[in-house]
CSV table of C-alpha atoms in Angstrom, one decimal:
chain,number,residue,atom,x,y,z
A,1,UNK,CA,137.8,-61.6,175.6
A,2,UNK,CA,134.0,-62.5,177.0
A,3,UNK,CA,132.8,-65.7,177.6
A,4,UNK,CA,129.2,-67.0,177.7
A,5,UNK,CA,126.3,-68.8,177.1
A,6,UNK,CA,123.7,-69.0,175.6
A,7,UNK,CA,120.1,-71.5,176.2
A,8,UNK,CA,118.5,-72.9,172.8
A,9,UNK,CA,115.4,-74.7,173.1
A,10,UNK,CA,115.1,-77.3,170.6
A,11,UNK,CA,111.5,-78.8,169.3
A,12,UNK,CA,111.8,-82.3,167.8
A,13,UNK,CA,108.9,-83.3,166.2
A,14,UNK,CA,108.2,-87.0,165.7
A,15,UNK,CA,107.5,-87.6,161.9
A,16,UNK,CA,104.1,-89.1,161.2
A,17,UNK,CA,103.3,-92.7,162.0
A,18,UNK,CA,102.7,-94.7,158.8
A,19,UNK,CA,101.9,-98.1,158.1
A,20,UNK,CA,102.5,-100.6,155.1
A,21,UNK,CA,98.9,-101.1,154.4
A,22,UNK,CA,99.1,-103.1,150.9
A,23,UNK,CA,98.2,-106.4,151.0
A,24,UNK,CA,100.1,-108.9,149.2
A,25,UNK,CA,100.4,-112.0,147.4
A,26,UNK,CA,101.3,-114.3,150.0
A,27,UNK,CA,99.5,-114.2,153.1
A,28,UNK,CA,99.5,-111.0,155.0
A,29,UNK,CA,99.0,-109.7,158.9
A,30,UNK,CA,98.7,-105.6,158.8
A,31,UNK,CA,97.9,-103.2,160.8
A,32,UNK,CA,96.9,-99.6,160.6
A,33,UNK,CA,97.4,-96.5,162.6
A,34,UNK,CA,95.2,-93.9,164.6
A,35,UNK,CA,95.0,-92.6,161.7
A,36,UNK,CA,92.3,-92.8,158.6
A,37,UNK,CA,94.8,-94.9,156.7
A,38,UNK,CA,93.7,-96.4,153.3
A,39,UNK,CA,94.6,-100.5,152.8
A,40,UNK,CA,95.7,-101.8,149.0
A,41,UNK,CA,93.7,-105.1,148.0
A,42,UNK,CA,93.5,-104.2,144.4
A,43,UNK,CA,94.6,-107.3,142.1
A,44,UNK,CA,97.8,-107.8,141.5
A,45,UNK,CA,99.0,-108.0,137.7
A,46,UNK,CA,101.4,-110.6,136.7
A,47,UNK,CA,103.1,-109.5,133.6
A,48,UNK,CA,104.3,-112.9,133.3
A,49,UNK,CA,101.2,-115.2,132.7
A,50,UNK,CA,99.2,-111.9,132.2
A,51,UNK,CA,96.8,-112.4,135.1
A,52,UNK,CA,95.7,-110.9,137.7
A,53,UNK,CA,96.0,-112.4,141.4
A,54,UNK,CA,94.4,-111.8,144.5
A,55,UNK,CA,95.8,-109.5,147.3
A,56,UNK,CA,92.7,-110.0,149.7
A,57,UNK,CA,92.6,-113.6,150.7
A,58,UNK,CA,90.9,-115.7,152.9
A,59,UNK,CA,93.9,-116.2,155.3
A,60,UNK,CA,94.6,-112.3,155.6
A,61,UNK,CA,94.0,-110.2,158.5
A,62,UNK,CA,94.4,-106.8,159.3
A,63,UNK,CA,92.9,-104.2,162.0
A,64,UNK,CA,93.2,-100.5,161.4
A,65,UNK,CA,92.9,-99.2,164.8
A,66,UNK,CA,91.8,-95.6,164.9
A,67,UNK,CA,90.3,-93.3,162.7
A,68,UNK,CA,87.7,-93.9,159.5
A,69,UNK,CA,89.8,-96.6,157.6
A,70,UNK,CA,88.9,-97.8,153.7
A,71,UNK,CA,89.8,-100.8,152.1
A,72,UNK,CA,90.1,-100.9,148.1
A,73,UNK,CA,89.5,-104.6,147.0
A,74,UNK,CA,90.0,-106.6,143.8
A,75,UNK,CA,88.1,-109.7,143.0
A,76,UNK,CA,88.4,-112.3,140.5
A,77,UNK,CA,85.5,-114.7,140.6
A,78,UNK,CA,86.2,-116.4,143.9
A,79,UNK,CA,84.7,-116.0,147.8
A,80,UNK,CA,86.9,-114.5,150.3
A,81,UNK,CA,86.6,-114.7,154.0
A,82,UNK,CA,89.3,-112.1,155.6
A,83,UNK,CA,89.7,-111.0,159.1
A,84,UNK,CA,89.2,-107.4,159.1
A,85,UNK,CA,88.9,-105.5,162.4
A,86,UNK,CA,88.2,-101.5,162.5
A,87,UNK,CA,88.3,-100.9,158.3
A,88,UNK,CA,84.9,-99.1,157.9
A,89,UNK,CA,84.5,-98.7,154.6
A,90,UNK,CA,84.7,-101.0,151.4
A,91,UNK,CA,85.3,-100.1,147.7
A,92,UNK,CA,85.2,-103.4,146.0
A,93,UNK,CA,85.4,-103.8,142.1
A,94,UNK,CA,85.8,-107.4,140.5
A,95,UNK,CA,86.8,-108.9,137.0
A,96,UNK,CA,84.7,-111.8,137.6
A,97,UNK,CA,81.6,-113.2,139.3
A,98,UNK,CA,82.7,-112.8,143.3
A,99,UNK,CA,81.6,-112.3,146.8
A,100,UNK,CA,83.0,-111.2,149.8
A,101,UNK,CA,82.1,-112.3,153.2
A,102,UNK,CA,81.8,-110.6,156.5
A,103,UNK,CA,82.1,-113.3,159.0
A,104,UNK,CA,84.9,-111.7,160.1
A,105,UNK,CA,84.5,-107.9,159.6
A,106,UNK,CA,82.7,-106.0,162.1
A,107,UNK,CA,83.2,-103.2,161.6
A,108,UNK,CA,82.1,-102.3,158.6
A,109,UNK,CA,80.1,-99.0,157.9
A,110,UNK,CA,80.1,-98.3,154.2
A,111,UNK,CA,80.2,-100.4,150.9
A,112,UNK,CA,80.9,-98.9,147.1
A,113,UNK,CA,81.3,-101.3,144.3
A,114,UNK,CA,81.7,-100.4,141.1
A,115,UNK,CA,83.4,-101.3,137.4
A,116,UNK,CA,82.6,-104.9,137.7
A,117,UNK,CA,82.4,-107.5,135.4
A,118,UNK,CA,80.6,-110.1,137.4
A,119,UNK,CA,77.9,-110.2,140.1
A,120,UNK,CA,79.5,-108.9,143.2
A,121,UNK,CA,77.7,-110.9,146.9
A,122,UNK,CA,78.5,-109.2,149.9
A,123,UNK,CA,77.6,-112.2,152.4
A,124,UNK,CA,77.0,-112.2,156.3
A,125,UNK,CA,77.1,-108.6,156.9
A,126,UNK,CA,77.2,-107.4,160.7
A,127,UNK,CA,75.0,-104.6,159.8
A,128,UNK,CA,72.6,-103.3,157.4
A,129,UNK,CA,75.2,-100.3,155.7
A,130,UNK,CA,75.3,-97.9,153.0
A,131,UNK,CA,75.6,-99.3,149.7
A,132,UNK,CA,76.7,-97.1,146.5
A,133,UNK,CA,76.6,-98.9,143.1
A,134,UNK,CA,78.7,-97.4,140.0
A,135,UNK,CA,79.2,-98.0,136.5
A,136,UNK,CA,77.9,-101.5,136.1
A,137,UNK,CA,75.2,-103.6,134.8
A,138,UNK,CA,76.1,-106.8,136.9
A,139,UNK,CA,73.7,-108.0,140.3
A,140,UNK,CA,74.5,-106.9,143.7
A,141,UNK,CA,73.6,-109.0,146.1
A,142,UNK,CA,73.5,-108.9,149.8
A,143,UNK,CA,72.9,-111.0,153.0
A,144,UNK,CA,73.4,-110.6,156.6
A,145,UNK,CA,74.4,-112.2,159.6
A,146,UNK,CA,71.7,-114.1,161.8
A,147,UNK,CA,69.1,-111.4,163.6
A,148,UNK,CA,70.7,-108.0,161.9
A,149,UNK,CA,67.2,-108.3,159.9
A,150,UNK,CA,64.9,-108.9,162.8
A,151,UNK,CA,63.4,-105.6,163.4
A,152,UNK,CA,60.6,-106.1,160.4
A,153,UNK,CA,61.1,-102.1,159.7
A,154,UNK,CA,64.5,-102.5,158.1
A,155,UNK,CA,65.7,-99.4,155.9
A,156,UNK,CA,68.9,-99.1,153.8
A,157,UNK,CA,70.4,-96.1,151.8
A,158,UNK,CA,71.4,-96.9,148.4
A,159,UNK,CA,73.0,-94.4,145.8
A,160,UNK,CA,72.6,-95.7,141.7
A,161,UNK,CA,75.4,-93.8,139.8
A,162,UNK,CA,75.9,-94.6,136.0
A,163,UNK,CA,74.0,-98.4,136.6
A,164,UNK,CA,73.2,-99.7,133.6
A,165,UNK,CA,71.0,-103.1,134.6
A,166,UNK,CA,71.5,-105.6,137.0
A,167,UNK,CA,69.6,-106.9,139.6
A,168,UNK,CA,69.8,-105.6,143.3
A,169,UNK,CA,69.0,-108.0,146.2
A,170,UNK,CA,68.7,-107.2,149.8
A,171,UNK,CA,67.0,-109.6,151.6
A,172,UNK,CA,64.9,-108.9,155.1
A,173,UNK,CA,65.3,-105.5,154.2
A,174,UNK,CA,62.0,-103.9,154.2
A,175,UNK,CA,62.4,-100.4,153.2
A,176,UNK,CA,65.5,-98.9,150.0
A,177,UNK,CA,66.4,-95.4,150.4
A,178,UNK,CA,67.3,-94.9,146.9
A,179,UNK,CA,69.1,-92.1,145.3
A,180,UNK,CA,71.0,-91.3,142.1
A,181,UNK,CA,74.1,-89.4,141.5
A,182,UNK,CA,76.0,-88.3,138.6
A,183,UNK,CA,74.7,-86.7,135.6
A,184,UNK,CA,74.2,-89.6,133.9
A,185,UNK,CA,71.0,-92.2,133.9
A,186,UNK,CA,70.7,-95.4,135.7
A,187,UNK,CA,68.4,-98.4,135.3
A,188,UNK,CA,68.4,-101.1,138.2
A,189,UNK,CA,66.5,-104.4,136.3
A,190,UNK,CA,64.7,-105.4,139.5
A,191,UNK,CA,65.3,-104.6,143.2
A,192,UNK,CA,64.5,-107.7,145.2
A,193,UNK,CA,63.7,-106.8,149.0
A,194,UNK,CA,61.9,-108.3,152.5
């Protein structure tokens, strides 16, 4: 008989980084990838007392690195403080009165709120953002961080989708860019500005 041999090249491919992105509970320290990962801060349901509890809390923190990262968030009528470093954009919905402050998110680029039941407050932002408004009739109301208003020819971009009342205010903001979307109408009660 012959004898030989024979060269194979062989390709391993690392599988996908992935992180656990769902905040909890208890308090919770996460962090993303380089990714455009997607962090979990809906309410969490107890079947047992039939309530729902905050994931998002002011003790949390979480950075997600690269890419454009979104965090969904749950509210139930109370004011959380969170240390959130590169999540971009914010889709915040709330059962209850509720604000959300951004002492300690710089990043952010991008807020949608929508479904709520309460007023939603988005306090201290670090920059005046994009702000898109669906399928409410509560107030929005926003504030920002010392000096983000100074320029006295502010201008924000705001998108009205299926609005049915509320008040919007936005103030040192001199100038709305306001759009609709959707098929259906929307009515803002009063947009309160500069």
């Amino acid at each position: 008989g012959s004898s030989g041999t024979a060269e194979v090249d062989i390709t391993v491919t690392a599988a996908p980084t992935t992180a656990d992105t769902t905040f909890t509970i208890e308090v919770d320290d996460l962090e993303g990838t380089e990714n455009a990962d997607v962090f979990d801060a809906t309410l969490f349901y107890n079947e047992f007392t039939g309530t729902f509890l905050l994931t998002l809390q002011g003790a949390d923190q979480a950075d997600g690195l690269g890419g454009d990262d979104a965090v969904n968030v749950g509210l139930n009528g109370v004011n959380v403080a969170p240390l959130l470093d590169s999540i971009e954009i914010f889709n915040v919905a709330n059962t209850a009165a509720s604000a959300l402050t951004f002492t300690g998110i710089p990043d952010v680029t991008a807020i949608n709120t929508g479904s709520n039941l309460g007023a939603q407050s988005f306090l201290e932002l670090p920059a005046i953002v994009p702000l898109g408004v669906d399928n409410t009739d509560q107030n929005v109301i926003l504030t920002f961080a010392a000096g983000v208003t100074d320029a006295g020819t502010d201008t924000i971009d705001l998108v009205a989708e299926r609005v049915l009342g509320g008040d919007w205010t936005i103030p040192g903001v001199e100038t709305a860019n306001l759009a609709t979307a959707g098929s259906a109408a929307s009515l803002i009660n009063d947009l309160v500005m500069a």
